[in-house]
Coordinates of C-alpha atoms in Angstrom, one line a residue:
Chain A
M1 CA 10.3 -26.2 22.1
S2 CA 8.2 -23.6 23.4
T3 CA 7.8 -22.8 27.0
F4 CA 4.1 -21.9 26.9
P5 CA 2.1 -25.0 25.8
A6 CA -0.4 -23.1 23.7
L7 CA 2.1 -20.7 22.1
D8 CA 2.2 -22.3 18.7
H9 CA -1.8 -22.2 18.4
L10 CA -1.5 -18.4 19.6
V11 CA 1.1 -17.5 17.1
R12 CA -0.9 -19.2 14.3
A13 CA -4.1 -17.4 15.4
V14 CA -2.4 -14.0 15.4
F15 CA -1.0 -14.8 12.0
A16 CA -4.3 -15.7 10.7
L17 CA -5.7 -12.6 12.2
A18 CA -3.1 -10.5 10.3
V19 CA -4.0 -12.2 7.0
L20 CA -7.7 -11.7 7.6
A21 CA -7.1 -8.1 8.4
T22 CA -5.2 -7.7 5.2
V23 CA -7.5 -9.5 2.8
S24 CA -10.7 -7.9 4.4
G25 CA -9.2 -4.5 4.4
A26 CA -8.3 -4.9 0.7
L27 CA -11.8 -6.1 -0.1
V28 CA -13.5 -3.2 1.7
A29 CA -11.1 -0.7 0.0
V30 CA -11.8 -1.9 -3.4
L31 CA -15.4 -2.8 -3.2
S32 CA -16.8 -0.1 -1.1
A33 CA -18.6 2.9 -3.0
R34 CA -18.0 5.5 -0.4
I35 CA -14.5 6.8 -0.1
I36 CA -14.3 7.0 3.6
R37 CA -15.1 3.4 3.9
S38 CA -12.4 2.7 1.4
V39 CA -9.8 4.7 3.5
A40 CA -10.8 2.7 6.6
G41 CA -10.2 -0.5 4.6
L42 CA -6.8 0.7 3.3
A43 CA -5.9 1.5 6.9
L44 CA -7.1 -1.9 8.1
C45 CA -5.1 -3.6 5.2
C46 CA -2.0 -1.8 6.2
V47 CA -2.2 -2.6 9.8
G48 CA -2.6 -6.3 8.6
L49 CA 0.5 -5.8 6.4
A50 CA 2.4 -4.5 9.3
G51 CA 1.6 -7.7 11.2
L52 CA 2.9 -9.7 8.3
Y53 CA 6.0 -7.8 8.2
Y54 CA 6.4 -8.5 12.0
F55 CA 6.0 -12.2 11.3
L56 CA 8.8 -11.8 8.6
H57 CA 11.1 -10.6 11.4
A58 CA 11.1 -7.1 10.2
P59 CA 9.7 -5.1 13.2
F60 CA 11.1 -1.9 11.9
L61 CA 9.4 -2.3 8.7
A62 CA 6.1 -3.0 10.5
L63 CA 6.5 0.3 12.6
M64 CA 7.4 2.2 9.2
E65 CA 4.2 0.7 7.5
I66 CA 2.0 2.0 10.3
L67 CA 3.7 5.4 10.5
I68 CA 3.9 6.1 6.7
Y69 CA 0.7 4.4 5.3
V70 CA -1.6 4.6 8.2
G71 CA -0.2 7.9 9.6
A72 CA 0.5 9.7 6.3
V73 CA -1.1 8.3 3.4
C74 CA -4.6 7.5 5.1
V75 CA -4.7 10.7 6.9
T76 CA -3.9 12.7 3.7
I77 CA -6.6 11.1 2.0
V78 CA -9.1 11.7 4.9
F79 CA -8.0 15.3 4.6
A80 CA -8.9 15.4 1.0
V81 CA -12.3 13.7 1.8
M82 CA -13.0 16.4 4.3
L83 CA -12.2 19.1 1.7
A84 CA -14.2 17.4 -0.9
E85 CA -17.8 17.4 0.5
P86 CA -18.0 13.8 1.4
D87 CA -21.8 13.7 1.3
E88 CA -21.7 14.1 -2.6
P89 CA -23.2 11.1 -4.3
P90 CA -20.7 9.3 -6.6
A91 CA -21.2 10.2 -10.3
R92 CA -22.3 7.3 -12.3
E93 CA -21.6 6.4 -15.8
P94 CA -23.9 4.7 -18.3
R95 CA -24.4 1.0 -17.5
C96 CA -22.7 -0.1 -20.8
S97 CA -19.6 1.8 -20.0
R98 CA -19.5 0.7 -16.5
L99 CA -19.8 -2.9 -17.7
L100 CA -17.2 -2.6 -20.1
W101 CA -14.7 -0.9 -17.7
G102 CA -15.4 -3.5 -15.0
A103 CA -15.0 -6.3 -17.3
A104 CA -11.7 -5.1 -18.5
A105 CA -10.6 -4.5 -15.0
L106 CA -11.5 -7.8 -14.0
V107 CA -9.9 -9.7 -16.8
C108 CA -6.7 -7.7 -16.3
S109 CA -6.5 -8.3 -12.6
A110 CA -7.6 -12.0 -12.9
A111 CA -4.8 -12.5 -15.5
A112 CA -2.2 -10.8 -13.2
F113 CA -3.4 -12.9 -10.3
V114 CA -3.3 -16.2 -12.0
A115 CA 0.1 -15.4 -13.7
I116 CA 1.8 -14.4 -10.4
G117 CA 0.0 -17.1 -8.4
W118 CA 1.2 -19.9 -10.7
A119 CA 4.7 -18.5 -10.6
V120 CA 4.5 -18.4 -6.7
F121 CA 3.0 -21.9 -6.2
S122 CA 5.1 -23.6 -8.7
H123 CA 8.4 -22.5 -7.4
P124 CA 10.0 -23.6 -3.9
W125 CA 10.6 -20.3 -2.3
P126 CA 12.8 -20.3 0.8
A127 CA 11.1 -20.2 4.0
P128 CA 11.5 -17.4 6.6
A129 CA 13.9 -18.1 9.2
P130 CA 12.4 -19.4 12.3
Q131 CA 14.3 -17.1 14.5
P132 CA 14.7 -13.4 14.0
P133 CA 18.2 -12.1 13.2
P134 CA 19.8 -10.1 15.8
D135 CA 20.0 -6.2 15.6
T136 CA 17.9 -5.8 12.6
V137 CA 17.7 -2.0 13.1
R138 CA 21.3 -1.6 13.7
G139 CA 21.9 -3.6 10.4
I140 CA 19.5 -1.5 8.4
G141 CA 21.2 1.7 9.8
T142 CA 24.8 0.3 9.0
A143 CA 23.6 -0.6 5.5
F144 CA 22.1 2.9 4.9
L145 CA 25.3 4.5 5.7
T146 CA 27.8 2.0 3.8
T147 CA 26.4 -0.4 1.2
H148 CA 23.3 1.3 0.5
A149 CA 24.3 5.0 0.9
L150 CA 23.2 5.8 -2.6
A151 CA 19.7 4.5 -1.9
F152 CA 19.5 6.6 1.3
E153 CA 20.8 9.8 -0.5
L154 CA 18.4 9.0 -3.4
V155 CA 15.3 8.8 -1.0
S156 CA 16.4 12.0 0.7
V157 CA 16.6 13.7 -2.6
V158 CA 13.2 12.4 -3.5
L159 CA 11.8 13.4 -0.3
V160 CA 13.2 17.0 -0.6
V161 CA 12.0 17.5 -4.0
G162 CA 8.6 16.2 -3.2
I163 CA 8.3 18.6 -0.2
L164 CA 9.5 21.4 -2.3
G165 CA 7.2 20.6 -5.0
A166 CA 4.4 20.5 -2.7
L167 CA 5.1 23.8 -1.2
V168 CA 5.4 25.3 -4.7
V169 CA 2.1 23.8 -5.9
A170 CA 0.3 24.9 -2.8
R171 CA 1.8 28.5 -3.1
L172 CA 0.7 28.7 -6.8
G173 CA -3.1 28.0 -5.6
R174 CA -2.7 30.7 -3.1
G175 CA -1.9 33.3 -5.7
R176 CA -4.8 32.4 -7.8
G177 CA -7.4 32.3 -4.9
Chain B
M1 CA 0.2 -26.6 2.3
S2 CA 0.3 -25.5 6.0
F3 CA -1.2 -22.3 7.1
D4 CA 1.5 -20.9 9.4
H5 CA 3.9 -17.9 9.3
L6 CA 6.7 -20.0 8.0
N7 CA 5.0 -20.9 4.7
P8 CA 6.3 -18.4 2.1
H9 CA 3.5 -19.2 -0.3
I10 CA 1.1 -17.5 1.9
Y11 CA 2.9 -14.3 1.9
L12 CA 3.5 -14.2 -1.8
G13 CA -0.1 -15.4 -2.7
L14 CA -1.3 -12.6 -0.5
A15 CA 0.9 -10.3 -2.4
A16 CA -0.5 -11.4 -5.7
F17 CA -3.9 -10.9 -4.5
L18 CA -3.1 -7.4 -3.3
L19 CA -1.5 -6.6 -6.6
A20 CA -4.6 -8.1 -8.5
A21 CA -6.9 -6.0 -6.3
G22 CA -4.8 -2.8 -7.1
I23 CA -4.8 -3.5 -10.8
W24 CA -8.7 -3.9 -10.5
V25 CA -9.0 -0.6 -8.7
G26 CA -6.8 1.2 -11.1
A27 CA -8.6 0.1 -14.0
A28 CA -12.1 0.4 -12.5
A29 CA -11.4 3.8 -11.0
H30 CA -12.9 5.2 -14.2
V31 CA -16.2 3.6 -13.3
Y32 CA -16.4 5.2 -9.8
R33 CA -14.5 8.4 -10.8
N34 CA -12.7 7.7 -7.6
V35 CA -9.2 9.2 -8.0
H36 CA -8.0 8.7 -4.4
L37 CA -8.1 4.9 -4.8
G38 CA -5.3 5.2 -7.2
E39 CA -3.0 5.6 -4.1
F40 CA -4.1 2.1 -3.1
R41 CA -2.9 0.8 -6.4
L42 CA 0.4 2.2 -5.8
G43 CA 0.6 0.9 -2.3
C44 CA -0.2 -2.5 -3.3
R45 CA 2.5 -2.5 -5.9
A46 CA 4.9 -1.2 -3.4
E47 CA 3.9 -3.8 -1.1
F48 CA 4.2 -6.6 -3.5
R49 CA 7.7 -5.5 -4.5
G50 CA 8.6 -5.2 -0.8
D51 CA 7.4 -8.8 0.0
E52 CA 9.0 -10.0 -3.0
Q53 CA 12.4 -8.4 -2.1
V54 CA 12.3 -9.6 1.5
F55 CA 11.8 -13.1 0.3
S56 CA 14.0 -13.3 -2.7
L57 CA 17.2 -11.8 -1.4
R58 CA 19.1 -13.9 0.9
E59 CA 20.5 -10.9 2.6
R60 CA 17.5 -9.7 4.6
V61 CA 18.9 -6.2 5.3
T62 CA 19.0 -5.5 1.6
G63 CA 15.4 -6.5 1.1
Q64 CA 14.2 -4.3 4.1
V65 CA 16.2 -1.5 2.6
C66 CA 14.4 -1.9 -0.6
V67 CA 11.1 -1.6 1.2
L68 CA 12.2 1.4 3.1
F69 CA 13.2 2.9 -0.3
I70 CA 9.6 2.3 -1.4
M71 CA 8.2 3.8 1.6
G72 CA 10.1 7.0 1.3
I73 CA 9.0 7.3 -2.4
A74 CA 5.4 6.8 -1.3
A75 CA 6.0 9.5 1.5
A76 CA 7.0 12.0 -1.2
E77 CA 4.0 11.0 -3.4
V78 CA 1.8 11.9 -0.2
A79 CA 3.5 15.3 0.1
L80 CA 2.8 16.1 -3.6
A81 CA -0.8 14.8 -3.2
L82 CA -1.4 17.0 -0.3
G83 CA 0.1 20.0 -2.0
I84 CA -2.1 19.6 -5.1
C85 CA -5.3 18.9 -2.9
I86 CA -4.5 22.4 -1.1
A87 CA -3.8 24.1 -4.4
V88 CA -6.9 22.8 -6.0
Y89 CA -9.0 23.6 -2.9
R90 CA -7.7 27.1 -2.8
H91 CA -8.6 27.6 -6.4
Y92 CA -11.9 26.2 -6.7
R93 CA -12.9 26.1 -3.0
S94 CA -13.5 22.3 -3.4
I95 CA -11.7 19.3 -4.8
G96 CA -14.8 17.4 -5.7
S97 CA -14.8 16.4 -9.4
K98 CA -18.3 17.7 -9.7
E99 CA -16.9 21.4 -9.2
V100 CA -13.4 20.9 -10.8
A101 CA -14.3 20.4 -14.4
E102 CA -10.7 20.2 -15.5
L103 CA -10.4 16.9 -13.7
R104 CA -13.1 15.3 -15.6
G105 CA -12.2 12.6 -18.2

């Protein structure tokens, strides 16, 4: 029983907004020919996904989604776009090759969507809990240091190797420039 | 099927849509020569795994740890991608596929 009379409708509207942002952002990212619009669509899609994570009672994941994907991935792509002369018109392949690749991509993606969609809608999945669990962030921190310590250390190693590799690659480019 | 935030089929159907869109982009990137959108494919796959983990695992903390693990790997990918962009730019003064002939298929 909610205290505010229109609270259920408000929650439903915000959820629909998150779904709409995710779908429209994905479509813009996929269908746009200009890369900067694709990046904007990707950012919108990630913001919508963050909202969905919030509805799944995972606010920490929602913040991380915005921080990592919107704040790091999209900004990196924007940096790449700025370096790569964004006014350059996209190169086009012959019409036959475009149609062939487009049809193959469409068939693969449609097959994946139908297969997964059939599995999704033919199975009774457990519904999310109506109330958020208490102390989610504390539980994640405790899990990272106890039961999932190996995953935590593995992510740390991957990040360190990634940063060192990026530094080495960038330094090699400086030597040849 | 009700359209509310307690219906798991909406989340999973959305994840399937994102995965299909990512596959389409990954396969059709050859058409547009748009290498940056490959990141979108990886991101969608990660999100799909994340949603799946959050729903399929009864212990919700484990699902969130899995999603954070995937996000950490994505961050490492971003660091490497930025390093490659900087290196290619220093070498060719551009990272456009028009100038960098070695990146052409």
